[in-house]
PDB file of C-alpha atoms in Angstrom:
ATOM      1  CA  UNK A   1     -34.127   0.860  14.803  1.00  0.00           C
ATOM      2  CA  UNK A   2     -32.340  -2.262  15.815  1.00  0.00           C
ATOM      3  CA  UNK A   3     -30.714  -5.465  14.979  1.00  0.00           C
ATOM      4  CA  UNK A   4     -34.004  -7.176  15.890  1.00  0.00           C
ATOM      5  CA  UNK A   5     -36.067  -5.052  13.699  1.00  0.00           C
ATOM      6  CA  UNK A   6     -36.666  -4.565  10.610  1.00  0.00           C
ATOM      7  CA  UNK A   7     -34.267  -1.626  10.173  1.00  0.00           C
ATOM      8  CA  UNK A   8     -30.722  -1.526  10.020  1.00  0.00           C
ATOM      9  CA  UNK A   9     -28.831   0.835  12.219  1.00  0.00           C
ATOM     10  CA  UNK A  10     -25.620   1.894  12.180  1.00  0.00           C
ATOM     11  CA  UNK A  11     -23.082   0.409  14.374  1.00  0.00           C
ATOM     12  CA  UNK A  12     -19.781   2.332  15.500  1.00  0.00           C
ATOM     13  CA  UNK A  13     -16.597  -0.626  15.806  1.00  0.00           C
ATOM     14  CA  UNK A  14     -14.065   0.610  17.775  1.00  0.00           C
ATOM     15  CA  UNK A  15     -11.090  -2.474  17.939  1.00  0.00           C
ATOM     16  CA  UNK A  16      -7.558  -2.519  17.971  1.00  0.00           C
ATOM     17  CA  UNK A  17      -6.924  -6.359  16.886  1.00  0.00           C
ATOM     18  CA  UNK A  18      -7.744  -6.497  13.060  1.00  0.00           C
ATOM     19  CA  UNK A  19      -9.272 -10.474  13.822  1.00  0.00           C
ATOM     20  CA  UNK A  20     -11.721  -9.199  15.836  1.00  0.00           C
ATOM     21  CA  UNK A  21     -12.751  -6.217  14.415  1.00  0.00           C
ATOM     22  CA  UNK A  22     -12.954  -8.415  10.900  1.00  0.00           C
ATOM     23  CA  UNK A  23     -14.798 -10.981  13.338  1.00  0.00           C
ATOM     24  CA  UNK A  24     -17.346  -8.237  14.603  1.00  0.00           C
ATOM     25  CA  UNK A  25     -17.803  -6.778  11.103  1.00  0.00           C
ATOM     26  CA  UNK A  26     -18.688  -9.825   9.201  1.00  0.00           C
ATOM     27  CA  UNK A  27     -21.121 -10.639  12.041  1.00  0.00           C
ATOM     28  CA  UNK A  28     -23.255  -7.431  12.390  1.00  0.00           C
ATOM     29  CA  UNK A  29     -23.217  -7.137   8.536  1.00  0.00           C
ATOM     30  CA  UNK A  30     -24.785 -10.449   8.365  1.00  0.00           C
ATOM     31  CA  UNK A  31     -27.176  -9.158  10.720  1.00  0.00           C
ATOM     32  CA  UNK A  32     -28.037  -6.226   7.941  1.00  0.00           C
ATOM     33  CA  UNK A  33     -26.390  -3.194   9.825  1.00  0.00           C
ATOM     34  CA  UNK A  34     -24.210  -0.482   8.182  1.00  0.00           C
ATOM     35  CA  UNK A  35     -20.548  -0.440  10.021  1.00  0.00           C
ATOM     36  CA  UNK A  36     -18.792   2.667  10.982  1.00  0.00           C
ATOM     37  CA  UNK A  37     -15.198   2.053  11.224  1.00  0.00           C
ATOM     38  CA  UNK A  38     -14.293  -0.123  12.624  1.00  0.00           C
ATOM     39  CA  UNK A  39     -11.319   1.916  14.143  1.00  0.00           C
ATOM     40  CA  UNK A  40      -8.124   1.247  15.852  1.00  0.00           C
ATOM     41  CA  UNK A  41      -7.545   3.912  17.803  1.00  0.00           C
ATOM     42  CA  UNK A  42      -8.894   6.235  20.191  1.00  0.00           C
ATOM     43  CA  UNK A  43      -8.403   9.417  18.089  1.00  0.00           C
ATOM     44  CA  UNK A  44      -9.775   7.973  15.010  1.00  0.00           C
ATOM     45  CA  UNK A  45     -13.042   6.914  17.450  1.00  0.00           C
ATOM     46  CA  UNK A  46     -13.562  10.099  18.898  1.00  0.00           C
ATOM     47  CA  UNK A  47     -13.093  11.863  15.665  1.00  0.00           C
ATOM     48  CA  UNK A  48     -15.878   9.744  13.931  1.00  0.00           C
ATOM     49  CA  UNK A  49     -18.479   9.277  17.600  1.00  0.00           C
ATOM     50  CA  UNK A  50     -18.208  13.257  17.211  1.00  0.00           C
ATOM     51  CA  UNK A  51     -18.720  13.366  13.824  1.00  0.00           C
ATOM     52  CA  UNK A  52     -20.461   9.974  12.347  1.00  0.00           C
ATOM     53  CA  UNK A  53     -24.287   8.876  12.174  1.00  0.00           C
ATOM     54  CA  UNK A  54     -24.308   6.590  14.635  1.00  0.00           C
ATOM     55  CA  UNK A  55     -27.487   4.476  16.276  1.00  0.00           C
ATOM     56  CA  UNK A  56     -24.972   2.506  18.726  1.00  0.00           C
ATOM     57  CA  UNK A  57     -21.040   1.341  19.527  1.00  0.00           C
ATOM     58  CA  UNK A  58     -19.411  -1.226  20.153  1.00  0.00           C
ATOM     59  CA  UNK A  59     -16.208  -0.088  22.317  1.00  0.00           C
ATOM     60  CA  UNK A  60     -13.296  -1.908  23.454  1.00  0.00           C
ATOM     61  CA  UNK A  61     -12.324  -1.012  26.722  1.00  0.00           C
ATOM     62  CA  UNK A  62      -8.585  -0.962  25.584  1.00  0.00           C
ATOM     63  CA  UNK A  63      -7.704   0.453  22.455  1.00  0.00           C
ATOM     64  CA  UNK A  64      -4.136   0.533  21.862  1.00  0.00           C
ATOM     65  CA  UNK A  65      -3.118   0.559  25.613  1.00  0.00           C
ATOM     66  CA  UNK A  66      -5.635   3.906  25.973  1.00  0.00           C
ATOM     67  CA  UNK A  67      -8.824   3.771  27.440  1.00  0.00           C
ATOM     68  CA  UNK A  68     -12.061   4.045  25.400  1.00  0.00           C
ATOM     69  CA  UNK A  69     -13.574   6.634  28.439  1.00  0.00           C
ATOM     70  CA  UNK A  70     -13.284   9.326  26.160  1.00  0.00           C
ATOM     71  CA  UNK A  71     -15.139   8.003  23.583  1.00  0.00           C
ATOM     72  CA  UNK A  72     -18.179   6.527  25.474  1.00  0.00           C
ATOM     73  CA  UNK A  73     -18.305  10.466  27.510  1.00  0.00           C
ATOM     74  CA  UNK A  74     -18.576  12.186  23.910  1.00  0.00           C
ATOM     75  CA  UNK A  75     -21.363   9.232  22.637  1.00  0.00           C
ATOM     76  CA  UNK A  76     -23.346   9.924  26.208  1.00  0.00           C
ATOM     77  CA  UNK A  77     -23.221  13.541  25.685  1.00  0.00           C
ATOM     78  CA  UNK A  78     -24.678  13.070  21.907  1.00  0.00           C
ATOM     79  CA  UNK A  79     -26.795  10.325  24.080  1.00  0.00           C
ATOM     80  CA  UNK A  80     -25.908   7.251  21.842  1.00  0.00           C
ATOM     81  CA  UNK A  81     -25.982   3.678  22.947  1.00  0.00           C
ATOM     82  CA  UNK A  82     -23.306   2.097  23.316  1.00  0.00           C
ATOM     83  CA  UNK A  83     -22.075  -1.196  25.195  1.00  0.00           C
ATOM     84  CA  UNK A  84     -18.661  -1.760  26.448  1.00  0.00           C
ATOM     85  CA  UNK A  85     -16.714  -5.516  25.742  1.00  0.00           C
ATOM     86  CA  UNK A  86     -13.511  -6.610  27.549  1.00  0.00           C
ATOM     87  CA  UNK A  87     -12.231  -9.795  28.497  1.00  0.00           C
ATOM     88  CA  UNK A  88     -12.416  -8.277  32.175  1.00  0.00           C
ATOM     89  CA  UNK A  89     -15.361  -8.060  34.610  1.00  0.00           C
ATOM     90  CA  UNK A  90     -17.121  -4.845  34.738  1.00  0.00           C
ATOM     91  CA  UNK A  91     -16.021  -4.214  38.145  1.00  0.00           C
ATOM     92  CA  UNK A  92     -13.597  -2.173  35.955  1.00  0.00           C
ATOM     93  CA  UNK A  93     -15.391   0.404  34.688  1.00  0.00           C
ATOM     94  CA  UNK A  94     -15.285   3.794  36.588  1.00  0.00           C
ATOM     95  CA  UNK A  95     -18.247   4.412  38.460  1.00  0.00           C
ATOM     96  CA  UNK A  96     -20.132   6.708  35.830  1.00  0.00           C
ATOM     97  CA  UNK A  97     -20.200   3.617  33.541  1.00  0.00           C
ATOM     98  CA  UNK A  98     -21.193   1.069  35.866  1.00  0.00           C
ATOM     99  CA  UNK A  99     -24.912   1.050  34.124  1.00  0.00           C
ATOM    100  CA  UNK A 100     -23.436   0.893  31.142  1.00  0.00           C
ATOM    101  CA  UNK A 101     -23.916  -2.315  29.488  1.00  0.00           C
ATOM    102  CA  UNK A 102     -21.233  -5.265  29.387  1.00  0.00           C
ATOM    103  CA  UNK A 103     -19.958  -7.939  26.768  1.00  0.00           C
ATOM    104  CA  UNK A 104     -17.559 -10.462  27.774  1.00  0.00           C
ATOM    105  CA  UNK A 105     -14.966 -11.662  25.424  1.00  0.00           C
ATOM    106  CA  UNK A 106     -15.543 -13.898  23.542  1.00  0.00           C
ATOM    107  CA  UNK A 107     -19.028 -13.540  22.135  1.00  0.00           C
ATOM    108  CA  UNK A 108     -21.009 -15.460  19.910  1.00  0.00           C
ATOM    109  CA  UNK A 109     -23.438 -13.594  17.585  1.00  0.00           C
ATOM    110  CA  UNK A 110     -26.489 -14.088  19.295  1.00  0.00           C
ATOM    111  CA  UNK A 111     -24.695 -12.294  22.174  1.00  0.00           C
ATOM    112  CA  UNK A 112     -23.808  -9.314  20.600  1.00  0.00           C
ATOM    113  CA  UNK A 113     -26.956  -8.708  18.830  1.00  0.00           C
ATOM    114  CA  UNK A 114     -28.694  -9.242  22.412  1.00  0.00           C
ATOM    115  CA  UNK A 115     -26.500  -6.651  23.810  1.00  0.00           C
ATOM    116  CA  UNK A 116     -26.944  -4.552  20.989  1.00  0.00           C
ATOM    117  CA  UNK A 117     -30.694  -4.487  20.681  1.00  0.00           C
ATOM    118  CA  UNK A 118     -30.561  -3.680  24.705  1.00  0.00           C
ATOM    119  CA  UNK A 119     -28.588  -1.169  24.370  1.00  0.00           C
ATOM    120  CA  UNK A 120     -30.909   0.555  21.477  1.00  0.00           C
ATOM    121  CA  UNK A 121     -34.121  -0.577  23.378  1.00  0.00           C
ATOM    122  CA  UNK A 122     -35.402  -3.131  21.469  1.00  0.00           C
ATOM    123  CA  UNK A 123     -37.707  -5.841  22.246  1.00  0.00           C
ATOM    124  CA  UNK A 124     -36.992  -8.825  21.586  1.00  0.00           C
TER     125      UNK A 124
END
């Protein structure tokens, strides 16, 4: 299941500017995938990445001055994809996440869906 596929898949939004998130949303609906969230904070993200059918996130770094760690430990442990976007460089993730993939803001479409489709293993 993947953006480049055939199949939808369901994509986890976790963003704490509303433009963005709106942004993100109206793109990977285009692209045919359901949207979970998106969400603004980190509670309300770990309470639906515990919870929610999920194929793959998309996680802030920041959310609301916390940091989306949490999150991305709980959707490792249930061993979702997910890929991490920040206007910084990734030499800021903690060293368990440095394989994790990257998305610099700002992104056009065909960059997310890239990212996304790598991070659920699709060819493209």
């Amino acid at each position: 299941m993947g953006l480049g596929s055939s199949l939808p898949c369901n994509v986890l939004i976790v963003e704490d500017e509303v433009m963005i998130s709106m942004l993100i949303h109206d793109m990977l609906h285009e692209q045919g995938c359901g949207i979970v969230g998106p969400v603004t904070s980190l509670d309300q993200a770990l309470l639906l990445a515990t919870q929610s059918a999920i194929d793959v996130a998309l996680l802030d770094i920041n959310v609301g001055g916390s940091s989306i760690y949490p999150v991305a430990d709980m959707l490792r442990s249930r061993n979702i994809p997910f890929v991490f976007y920040s206007g910084h460089d990734s030499n800021i993730l903690p060293s368990r996440f440095q394989d994790t993939l990257m998305l610099r803001k700002p992104f056009s479409r065909q960059d997310l869906v890239a990212k996304l489709d790598e991070a659920l293993g699709v060819e493209r």
